Coordinates of C-alpha atoms in Angstrom, one line a residue:
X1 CA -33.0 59.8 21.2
X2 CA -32.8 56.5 22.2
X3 CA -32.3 56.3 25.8
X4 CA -34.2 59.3 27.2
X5 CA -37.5 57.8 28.9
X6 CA -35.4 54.9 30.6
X7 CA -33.2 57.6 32.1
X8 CA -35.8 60.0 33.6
X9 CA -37.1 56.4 34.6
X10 CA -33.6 55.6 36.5
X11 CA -33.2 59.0 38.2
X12 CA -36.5 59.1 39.3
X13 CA -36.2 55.5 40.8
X14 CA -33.1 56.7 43.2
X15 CA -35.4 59.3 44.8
X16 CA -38.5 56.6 45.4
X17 CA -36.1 54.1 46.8
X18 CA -34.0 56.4 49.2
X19 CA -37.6 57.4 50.1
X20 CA -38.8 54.1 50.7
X21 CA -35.2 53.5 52.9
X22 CA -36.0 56.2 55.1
X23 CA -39.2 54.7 55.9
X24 CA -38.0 51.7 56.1
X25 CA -35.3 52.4 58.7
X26 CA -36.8 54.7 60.9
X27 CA -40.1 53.1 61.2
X28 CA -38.0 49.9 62.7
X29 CA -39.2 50.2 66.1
X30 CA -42.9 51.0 65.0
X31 CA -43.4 48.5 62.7
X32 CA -41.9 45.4 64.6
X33 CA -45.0 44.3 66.3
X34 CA -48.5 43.5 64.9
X35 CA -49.7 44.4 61.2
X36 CA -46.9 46.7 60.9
X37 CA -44.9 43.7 60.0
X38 CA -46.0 43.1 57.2
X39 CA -45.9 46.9 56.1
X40 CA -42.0 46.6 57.1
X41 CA -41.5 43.4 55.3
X42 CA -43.6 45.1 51.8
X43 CA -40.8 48.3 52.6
X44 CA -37.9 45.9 52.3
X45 CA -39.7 43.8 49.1
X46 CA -39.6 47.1 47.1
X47 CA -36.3 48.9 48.0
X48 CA -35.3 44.8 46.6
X49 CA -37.7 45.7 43.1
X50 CA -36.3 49.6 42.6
X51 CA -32.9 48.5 43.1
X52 CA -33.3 45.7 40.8
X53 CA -35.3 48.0 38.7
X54 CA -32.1 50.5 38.3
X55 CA -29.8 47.8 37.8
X56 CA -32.0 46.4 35.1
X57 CA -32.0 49.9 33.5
X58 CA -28.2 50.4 33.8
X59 CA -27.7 47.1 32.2
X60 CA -29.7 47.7 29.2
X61 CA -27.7 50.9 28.2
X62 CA -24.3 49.0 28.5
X63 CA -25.1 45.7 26.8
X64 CA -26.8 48.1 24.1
X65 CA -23.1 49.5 23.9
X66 CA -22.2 45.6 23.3
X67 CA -24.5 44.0 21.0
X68 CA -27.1 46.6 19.9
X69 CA -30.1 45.4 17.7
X70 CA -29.1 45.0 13.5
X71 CA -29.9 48.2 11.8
X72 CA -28.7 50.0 14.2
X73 CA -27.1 53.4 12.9
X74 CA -25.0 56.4 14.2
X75 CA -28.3 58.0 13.8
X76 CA -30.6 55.9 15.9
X77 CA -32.6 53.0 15.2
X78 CA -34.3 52.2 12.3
X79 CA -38.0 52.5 11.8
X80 CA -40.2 50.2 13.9
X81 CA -37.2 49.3 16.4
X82 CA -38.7 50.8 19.9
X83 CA -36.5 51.6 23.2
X84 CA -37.5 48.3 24.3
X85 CA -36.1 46.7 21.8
X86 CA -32.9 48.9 22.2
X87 CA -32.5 47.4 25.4
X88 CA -33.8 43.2 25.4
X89 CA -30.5 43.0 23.2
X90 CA -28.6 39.7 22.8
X91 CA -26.6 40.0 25.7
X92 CA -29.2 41.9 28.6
X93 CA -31.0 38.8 30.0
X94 CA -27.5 36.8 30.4
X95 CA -25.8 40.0 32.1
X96 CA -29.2 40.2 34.1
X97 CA -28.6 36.7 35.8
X98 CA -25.1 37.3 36.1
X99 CA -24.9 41.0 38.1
X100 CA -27.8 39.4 40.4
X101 CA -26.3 36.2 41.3
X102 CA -23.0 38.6 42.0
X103 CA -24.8 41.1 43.4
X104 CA -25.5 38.8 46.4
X105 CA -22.1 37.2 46.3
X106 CA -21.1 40.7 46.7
X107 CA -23.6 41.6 49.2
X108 CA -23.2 38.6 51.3
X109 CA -19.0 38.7 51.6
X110 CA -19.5 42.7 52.6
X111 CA -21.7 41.4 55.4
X112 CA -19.5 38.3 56.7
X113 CA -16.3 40.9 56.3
X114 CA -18.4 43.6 58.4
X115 CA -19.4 40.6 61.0
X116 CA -15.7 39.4 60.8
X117 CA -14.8 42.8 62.0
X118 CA -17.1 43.3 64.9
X119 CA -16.2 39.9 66.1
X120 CA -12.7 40.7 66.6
X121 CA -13.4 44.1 68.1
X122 CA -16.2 42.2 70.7
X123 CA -15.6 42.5 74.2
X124 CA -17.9 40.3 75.5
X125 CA -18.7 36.4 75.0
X126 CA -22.5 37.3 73.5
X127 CA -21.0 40.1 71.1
X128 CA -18.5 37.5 69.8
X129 CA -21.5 34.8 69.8
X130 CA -24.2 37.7 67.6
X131 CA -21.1 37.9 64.6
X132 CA -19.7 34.6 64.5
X133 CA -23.2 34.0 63.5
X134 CA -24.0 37.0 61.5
X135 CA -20.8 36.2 59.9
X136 CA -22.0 32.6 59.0
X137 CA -25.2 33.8 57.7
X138 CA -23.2 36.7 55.4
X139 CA -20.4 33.7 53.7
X140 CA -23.7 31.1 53.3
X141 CA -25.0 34.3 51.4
X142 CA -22.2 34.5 49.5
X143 CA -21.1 31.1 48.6
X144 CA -24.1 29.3 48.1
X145 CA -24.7 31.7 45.3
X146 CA -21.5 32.1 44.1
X147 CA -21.6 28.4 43.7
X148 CA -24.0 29.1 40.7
X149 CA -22.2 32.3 39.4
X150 CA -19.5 30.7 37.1
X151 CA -22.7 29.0 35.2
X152 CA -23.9 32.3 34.5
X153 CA -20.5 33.7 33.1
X154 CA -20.8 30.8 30.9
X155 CA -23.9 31.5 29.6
X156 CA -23.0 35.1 29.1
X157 CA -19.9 34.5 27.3
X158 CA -21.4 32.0 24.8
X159 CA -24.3 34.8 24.6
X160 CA -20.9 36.9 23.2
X161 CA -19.9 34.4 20.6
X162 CA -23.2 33.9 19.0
X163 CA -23.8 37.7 18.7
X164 CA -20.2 38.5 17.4
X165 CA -17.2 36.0 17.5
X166 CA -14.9 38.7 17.3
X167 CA -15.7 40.4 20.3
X168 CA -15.5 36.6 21.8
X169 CA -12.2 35.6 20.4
X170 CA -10.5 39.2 21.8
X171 CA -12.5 38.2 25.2
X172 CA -10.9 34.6 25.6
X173 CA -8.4 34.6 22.6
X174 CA -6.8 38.1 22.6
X175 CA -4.8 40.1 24.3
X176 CA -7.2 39.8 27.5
X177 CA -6.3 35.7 28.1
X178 CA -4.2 36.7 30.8
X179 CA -7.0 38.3 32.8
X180 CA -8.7 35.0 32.9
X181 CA -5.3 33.4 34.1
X182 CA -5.7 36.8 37.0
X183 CA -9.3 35.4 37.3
X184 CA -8.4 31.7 38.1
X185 CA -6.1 32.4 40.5
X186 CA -8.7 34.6 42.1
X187 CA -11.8 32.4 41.9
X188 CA -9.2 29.5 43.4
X189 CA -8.5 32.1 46.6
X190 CA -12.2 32.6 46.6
X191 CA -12.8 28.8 46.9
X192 CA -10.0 27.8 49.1
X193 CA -11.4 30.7 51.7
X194 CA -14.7 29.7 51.6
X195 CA -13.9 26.0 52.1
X196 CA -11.3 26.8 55.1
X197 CA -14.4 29.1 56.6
X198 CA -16.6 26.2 56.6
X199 CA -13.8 23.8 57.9
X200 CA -13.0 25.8 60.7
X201 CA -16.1 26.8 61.5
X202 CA -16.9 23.0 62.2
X203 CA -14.8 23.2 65.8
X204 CA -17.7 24.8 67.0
X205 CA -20.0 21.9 65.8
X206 CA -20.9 19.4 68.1
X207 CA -21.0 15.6 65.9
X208 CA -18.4 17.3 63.2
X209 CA -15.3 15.7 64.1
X210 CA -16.9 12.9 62.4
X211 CA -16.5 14.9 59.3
X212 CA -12.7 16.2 59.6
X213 CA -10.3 13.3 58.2
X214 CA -12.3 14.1 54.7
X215 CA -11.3 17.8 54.2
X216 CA -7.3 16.8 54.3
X217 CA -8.7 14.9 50.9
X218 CA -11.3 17.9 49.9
X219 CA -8.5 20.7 50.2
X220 CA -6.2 18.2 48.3
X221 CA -8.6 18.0 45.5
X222 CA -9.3 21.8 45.4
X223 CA -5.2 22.8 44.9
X224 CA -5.0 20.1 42.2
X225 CA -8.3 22.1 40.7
X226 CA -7.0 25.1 41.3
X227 CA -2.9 24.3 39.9
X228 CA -4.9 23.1 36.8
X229 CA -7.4 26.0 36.3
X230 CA -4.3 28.8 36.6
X231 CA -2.5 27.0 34.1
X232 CA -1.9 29.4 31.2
X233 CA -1.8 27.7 27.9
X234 CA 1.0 30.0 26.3
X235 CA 3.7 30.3 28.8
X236 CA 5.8 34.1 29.3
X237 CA 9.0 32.3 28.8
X238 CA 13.1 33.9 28.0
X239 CA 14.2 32.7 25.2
X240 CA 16.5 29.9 26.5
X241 CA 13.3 28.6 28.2
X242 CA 11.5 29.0 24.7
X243 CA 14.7 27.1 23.3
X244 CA 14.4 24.3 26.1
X245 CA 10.4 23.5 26.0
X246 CA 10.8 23.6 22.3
X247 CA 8.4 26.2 21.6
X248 CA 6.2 28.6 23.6
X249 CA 3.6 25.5 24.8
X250 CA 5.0 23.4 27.6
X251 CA 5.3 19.9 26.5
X252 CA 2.9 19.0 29.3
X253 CA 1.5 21.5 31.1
X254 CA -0.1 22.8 27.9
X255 CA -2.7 20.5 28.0
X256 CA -4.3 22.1 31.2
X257 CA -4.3 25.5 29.5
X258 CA -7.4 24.9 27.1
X259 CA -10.7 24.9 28.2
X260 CA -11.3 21.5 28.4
X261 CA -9.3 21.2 31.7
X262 CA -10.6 24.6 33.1
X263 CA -13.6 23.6 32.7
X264 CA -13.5 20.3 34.5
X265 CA -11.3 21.9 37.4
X266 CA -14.0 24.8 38.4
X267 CA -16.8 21.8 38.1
X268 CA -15.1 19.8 40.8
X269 CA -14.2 22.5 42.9
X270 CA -17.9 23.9 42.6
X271 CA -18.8 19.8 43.9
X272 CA -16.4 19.9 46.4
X273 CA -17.1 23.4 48.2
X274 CA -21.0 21.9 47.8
X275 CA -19.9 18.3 49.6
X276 CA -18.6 21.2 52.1
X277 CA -21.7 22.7 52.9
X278 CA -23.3 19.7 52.8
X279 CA -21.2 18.1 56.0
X280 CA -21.5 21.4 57.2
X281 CA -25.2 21.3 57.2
X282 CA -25.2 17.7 58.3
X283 CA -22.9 17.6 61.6
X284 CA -24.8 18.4 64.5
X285 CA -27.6 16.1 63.3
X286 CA -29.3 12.9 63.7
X287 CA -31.7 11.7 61.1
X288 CA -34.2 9.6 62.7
X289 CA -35.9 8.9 59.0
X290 CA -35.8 4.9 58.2
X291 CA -34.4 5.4 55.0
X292 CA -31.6 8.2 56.3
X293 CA -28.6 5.5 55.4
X294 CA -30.0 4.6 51.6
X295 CA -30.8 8.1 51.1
X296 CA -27.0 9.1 51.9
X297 CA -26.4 6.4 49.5
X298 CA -28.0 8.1 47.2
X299 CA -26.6 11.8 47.1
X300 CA -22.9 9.9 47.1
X301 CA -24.1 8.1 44.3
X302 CA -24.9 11.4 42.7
X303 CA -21.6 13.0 43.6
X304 CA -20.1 10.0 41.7
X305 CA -21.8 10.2 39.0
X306 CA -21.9 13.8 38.3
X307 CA -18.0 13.8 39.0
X308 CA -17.7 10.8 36.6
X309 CA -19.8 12.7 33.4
X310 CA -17.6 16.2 34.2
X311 CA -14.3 14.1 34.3
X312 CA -15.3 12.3 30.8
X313 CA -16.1 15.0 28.8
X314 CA -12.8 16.9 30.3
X315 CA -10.7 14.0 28.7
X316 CA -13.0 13.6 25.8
X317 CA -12.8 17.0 24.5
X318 CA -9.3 16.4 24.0
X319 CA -9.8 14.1 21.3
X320 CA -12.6 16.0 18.9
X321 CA -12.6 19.3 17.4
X322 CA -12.9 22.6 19.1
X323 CA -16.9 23.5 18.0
X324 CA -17.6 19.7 19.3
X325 CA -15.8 20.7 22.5
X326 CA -17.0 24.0 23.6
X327 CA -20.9 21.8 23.9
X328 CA -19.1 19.4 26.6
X329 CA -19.5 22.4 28.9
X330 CA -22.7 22.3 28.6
X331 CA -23.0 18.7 29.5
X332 CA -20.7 19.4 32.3
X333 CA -23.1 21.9 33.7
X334 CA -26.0 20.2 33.8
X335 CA -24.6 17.4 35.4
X336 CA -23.2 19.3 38.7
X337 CA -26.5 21.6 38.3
X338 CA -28.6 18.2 38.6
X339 CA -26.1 16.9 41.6
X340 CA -26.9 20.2 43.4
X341 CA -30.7 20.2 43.1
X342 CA -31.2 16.5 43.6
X343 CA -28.5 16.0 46.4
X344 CA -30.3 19.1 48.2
X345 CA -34.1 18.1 48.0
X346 CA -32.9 14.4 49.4
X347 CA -30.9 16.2 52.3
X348 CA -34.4 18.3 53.2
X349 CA -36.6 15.5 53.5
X350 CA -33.3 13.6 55.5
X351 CA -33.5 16.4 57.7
X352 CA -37.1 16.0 58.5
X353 CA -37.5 15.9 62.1
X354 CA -34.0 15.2 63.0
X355 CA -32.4 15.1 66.2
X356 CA -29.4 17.8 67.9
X357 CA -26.1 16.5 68.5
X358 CA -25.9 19.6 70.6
X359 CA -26.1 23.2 70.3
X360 CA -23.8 25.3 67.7
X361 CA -21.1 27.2 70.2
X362 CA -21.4 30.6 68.8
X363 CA -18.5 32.5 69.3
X364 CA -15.9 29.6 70.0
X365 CA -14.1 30.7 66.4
X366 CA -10.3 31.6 66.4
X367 CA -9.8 34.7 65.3
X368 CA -7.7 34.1 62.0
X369 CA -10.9 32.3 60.7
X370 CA -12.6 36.0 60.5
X371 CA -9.3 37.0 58.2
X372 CA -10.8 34.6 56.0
X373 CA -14.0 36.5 55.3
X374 CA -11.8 39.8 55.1
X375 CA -10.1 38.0 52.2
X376 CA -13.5 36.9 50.5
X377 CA -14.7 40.3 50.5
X378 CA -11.4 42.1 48.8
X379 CA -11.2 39.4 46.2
X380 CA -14.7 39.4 45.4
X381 CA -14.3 43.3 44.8
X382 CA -11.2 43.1 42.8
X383 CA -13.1 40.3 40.5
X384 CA -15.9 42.6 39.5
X385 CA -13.8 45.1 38.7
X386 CA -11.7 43.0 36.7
X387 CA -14.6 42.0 35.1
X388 CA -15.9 44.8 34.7
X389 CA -12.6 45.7 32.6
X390 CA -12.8 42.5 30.7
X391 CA -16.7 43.0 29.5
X392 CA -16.4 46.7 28.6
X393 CA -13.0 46.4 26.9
X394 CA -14.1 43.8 24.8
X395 CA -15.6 46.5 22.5
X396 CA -12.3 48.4 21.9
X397 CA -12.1 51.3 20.1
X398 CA -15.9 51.5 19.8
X399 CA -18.7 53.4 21.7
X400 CA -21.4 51.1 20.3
X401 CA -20.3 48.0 19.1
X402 CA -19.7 48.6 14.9
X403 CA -22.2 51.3 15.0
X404 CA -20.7 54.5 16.6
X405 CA -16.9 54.3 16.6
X406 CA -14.6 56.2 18.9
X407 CA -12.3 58.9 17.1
X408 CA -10.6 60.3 19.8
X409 CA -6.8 60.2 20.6
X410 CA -7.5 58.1 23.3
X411 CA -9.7 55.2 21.9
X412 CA -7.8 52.1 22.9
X413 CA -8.2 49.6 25.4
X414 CA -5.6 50.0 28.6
X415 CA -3.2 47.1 28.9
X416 CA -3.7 44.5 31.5
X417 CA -1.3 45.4 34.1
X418 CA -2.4 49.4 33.8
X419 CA -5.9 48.3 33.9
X420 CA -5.2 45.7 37.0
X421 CA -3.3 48.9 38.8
X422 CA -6.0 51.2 38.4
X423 CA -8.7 48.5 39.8
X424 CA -7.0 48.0 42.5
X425 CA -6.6 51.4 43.5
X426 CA -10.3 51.6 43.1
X427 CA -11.4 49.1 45.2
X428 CA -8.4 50.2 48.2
X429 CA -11.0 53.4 47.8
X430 CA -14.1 51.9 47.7
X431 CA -13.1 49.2 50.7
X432 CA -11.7 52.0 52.6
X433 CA -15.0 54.0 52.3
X434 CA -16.9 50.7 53.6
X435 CA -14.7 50.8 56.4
X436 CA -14.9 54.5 57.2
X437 CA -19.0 53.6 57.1
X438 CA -18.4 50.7 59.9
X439 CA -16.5 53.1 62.2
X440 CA -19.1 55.8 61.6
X441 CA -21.7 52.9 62.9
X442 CA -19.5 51.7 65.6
X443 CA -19.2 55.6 66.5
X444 CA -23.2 55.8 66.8
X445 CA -23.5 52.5 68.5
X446 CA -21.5 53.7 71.6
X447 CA -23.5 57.5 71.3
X448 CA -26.8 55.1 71.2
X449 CA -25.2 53.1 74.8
X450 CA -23.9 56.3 76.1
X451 CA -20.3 55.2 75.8
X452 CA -20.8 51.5 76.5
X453 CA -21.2 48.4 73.8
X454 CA -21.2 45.5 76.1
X455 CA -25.1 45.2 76.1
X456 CA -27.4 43.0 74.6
X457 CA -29.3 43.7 72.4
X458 CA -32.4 40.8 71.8
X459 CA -32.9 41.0 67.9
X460 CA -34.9 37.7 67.1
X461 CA -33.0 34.8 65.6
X462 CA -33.4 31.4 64.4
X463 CA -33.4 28.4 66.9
X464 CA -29.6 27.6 68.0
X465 CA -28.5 31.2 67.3
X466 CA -27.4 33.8 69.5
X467 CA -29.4 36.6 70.7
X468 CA -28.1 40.2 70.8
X469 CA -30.4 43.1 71.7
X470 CA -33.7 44.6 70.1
X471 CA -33.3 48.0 68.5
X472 CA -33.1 49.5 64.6
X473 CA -30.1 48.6 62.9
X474 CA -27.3 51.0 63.4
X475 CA -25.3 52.7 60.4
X476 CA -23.3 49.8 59.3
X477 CA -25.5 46.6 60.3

């Protein structure tokens, strides 16, 4: 009654875009030259919009499942309440921005873990050079957005409070805390893996040694993040252990289980995997601007600060009451947001016309750095599941939020530890189905090189990156 246009809508969009995928992919060679171009780049514009579009859709049934309109009845909605409004609920925009900046976290660590697999299978010097970068391109994908994604979840859970606080208080509250204890621990894997990526990935840098007696200090500063944000609140204790802390809250380590800590940890940790990009960015270069020096003064000075304002309203929140404290996030936010937009637009214009320290050595990676990107891609897989769980359980034993309740035997929620078992064996499935696809591409590949893989194959890249063959992507790239 509701629903029934948007779905002949999202069935209807799978056929255009598979459609416009074929065309896309098989008209490679055709359209790589001349006005075909731009034809190409319009073909992979649109499979972007109709797979947005069918996202979009999706997400508009589920968060009508969360927070559908008031008025709302077992029957339908009431008079003068249209589809539309069905689906622009309370929650749709924030779950919009979220699923899209994950989407290309997602997208990104598949690629790097795809690149980081062909690179250790390589056989030759220029196969090893082609990944390494691919591989660099597919984590910059997926970190430099991820950076951002933690804002959004933010956003999306408030979005939950103000529409129900009971669904909010089982979210963070209830018997789902633990998951976000399973998610920290995560989130601090993600970050360590990323940063470790970046560091590594420096040996091949001509002018970064300059910038390697800083990560000892930058990984030190992640753990401590990290030890602080995994903290649970409420400890699983024996009862001796009860007896001995005096209760079930650590006499000091409960203070880095409420949210004023976590929130201050991932703030830092987003700064410091941002300072890693930044030296990242920086090291084989020479700015030749007169005002380079004051300018780097500038974006530590903005570091500082924003470090400084996420720092004070950490402690600060300790000392006023919790609707006063859940705004400090807020403030903490917008500072690092503000670091991360001002430090960047000073870094381009540093940038301007600056001079190599030498060329990037593709290829020159050890191997265990491409386990790294393995690891990014698994966890980032288990965390949308996980959080997948954690945003559809929230609404318990009911199909539409206090509108349509489930009566069946088996309307509960799973516990944690049945729920984390059954993710995982869904994303062993899923990941082995993504590796089944690179073998089936690999497979091709050698058909398409009658047996051989060793030649180039010229595919246009930026300046300083290696070049590896011209010809359509095989199944898998």
């Amino acid at each position: 009654k509701i629903f029934s246009v948007s779905m002949w809508i999202y069935v209807s969009l799978f056929f255009v875009e598979s459609f416009t995928l074929y065309i896309y992919y098989y008209g490679w060679d055709r359209m790589k030259v001349g006005q075909g171009k731009w034809l190409h780049w319009t073909l992979g514009v649109l499979l972007n919009v109709w797979g947005t579009t069918v996202m979009l859709i999706a997400n508009g049934w589920l968060t009508y499942m969360m927070s559908p309109p008031k008025g709302v009845t077992a029957e339908g909605l009431p008079p003068g309440v249209t589809m539309w409004n069905a689906i622009a609920n309370a929650t749709w925009i924030p779950i919009n921005i979220h699923r899209l900046i994950a989407n290309a976290v997602f997208g990104g660590s598949i690629v790097a873990a795809y690149s980081g697999y062909r690179f250790l299978a390589a056989r030759t010097p220029e196969e090893r050079a082609h990944y390494d970068w691919m591989g660099y391109v597919g984590n910059f994908i997926a970190i430099s957005t991820f950076i951002v994604l933690p804002f959004a979840g933010y956003w999306l859970g408030r979005e939950i409070y103000q529409y129900n606080q009971q669904m909010g208080i089982t979210m963070m509250g209830g018997f789902m805390s633990w998951l976000w204890i399973v998610q920290a621990v995560l989130i601090g894997v993600l970050f360590l893996c990323a940063n470790y990526y970046l560091w590594i990935g420096m040996g091949r840098i001509p002018g970064a040694e300059r910038f390697v007696p800083y990560t000892k200090w930058m990984l030190l500063l992640l753990i401590v993040c990290w030890i602080a944000w995994s903290t649970p609140h409420t400890m699983i204790a024996t009862r001796e252990e009860l007896a001995s802390m005096g209760g079930a809250h650590h006499p000091f380590l409960n203070v880095l289980g409420v949210m004023s800590a976590k929130n201050t940890a991932v703030n830092l940790m987003i700064l410091t995997t941002f300072l890693s990009f930044l030296i990242y960015r920086r090291a084989n270069k020479n700015s030749v601007v007169p005002w380079a020096r004051t300018g780097t003064m500038i974006q530590a000075a903005m570091f500082l600060i924003a470090a400084a304002v996420v720092l004070f309203y950490g402690v600060y929140g300790y000392f006023v009451e919790a609707i006063v404290r859940i705004g400090f996030s807020v403030y903490q936010v917008a500072a690092v947001l503000a670091c991360i937009l001002g430090v960047t637009i000073i870094d381009i214009f540093i940038g301007r016309g600056a001079t190599s320290r030498g060329e990037i050595r593709w290829g020159q990676m050890p191997d265990r750095s491409q386990y790294a990107l393995f690891v990014l891609a698994v966890t980032f897989t288990w965390l949308m599941g996980l959080m997948g769980f954690a945003r559809s359980g929230i609404r318990q034993h009911w199909h539409v939020w206090e509108v349509m309740r489930d009566t069946s035997p088996q309307a509960f929620t799973p516990a944690l530890g049945y729920a984390a078992n059954m993710i995982s064996l869904c994303v062993l499935i899923f990941l082995s189905l993504v590796a089944f696809i690179f073998w089936l591409g690999g497979l091709a590949e050698r058909a398409a090189h009658g047996g051989h893989v060793d030649e180039l194959r010229g595919v246009p890249l930026p300046h300083g990156a290696p070049v590896h063959g011209a010809r359509a992507p095989v199944s898998g790239d």
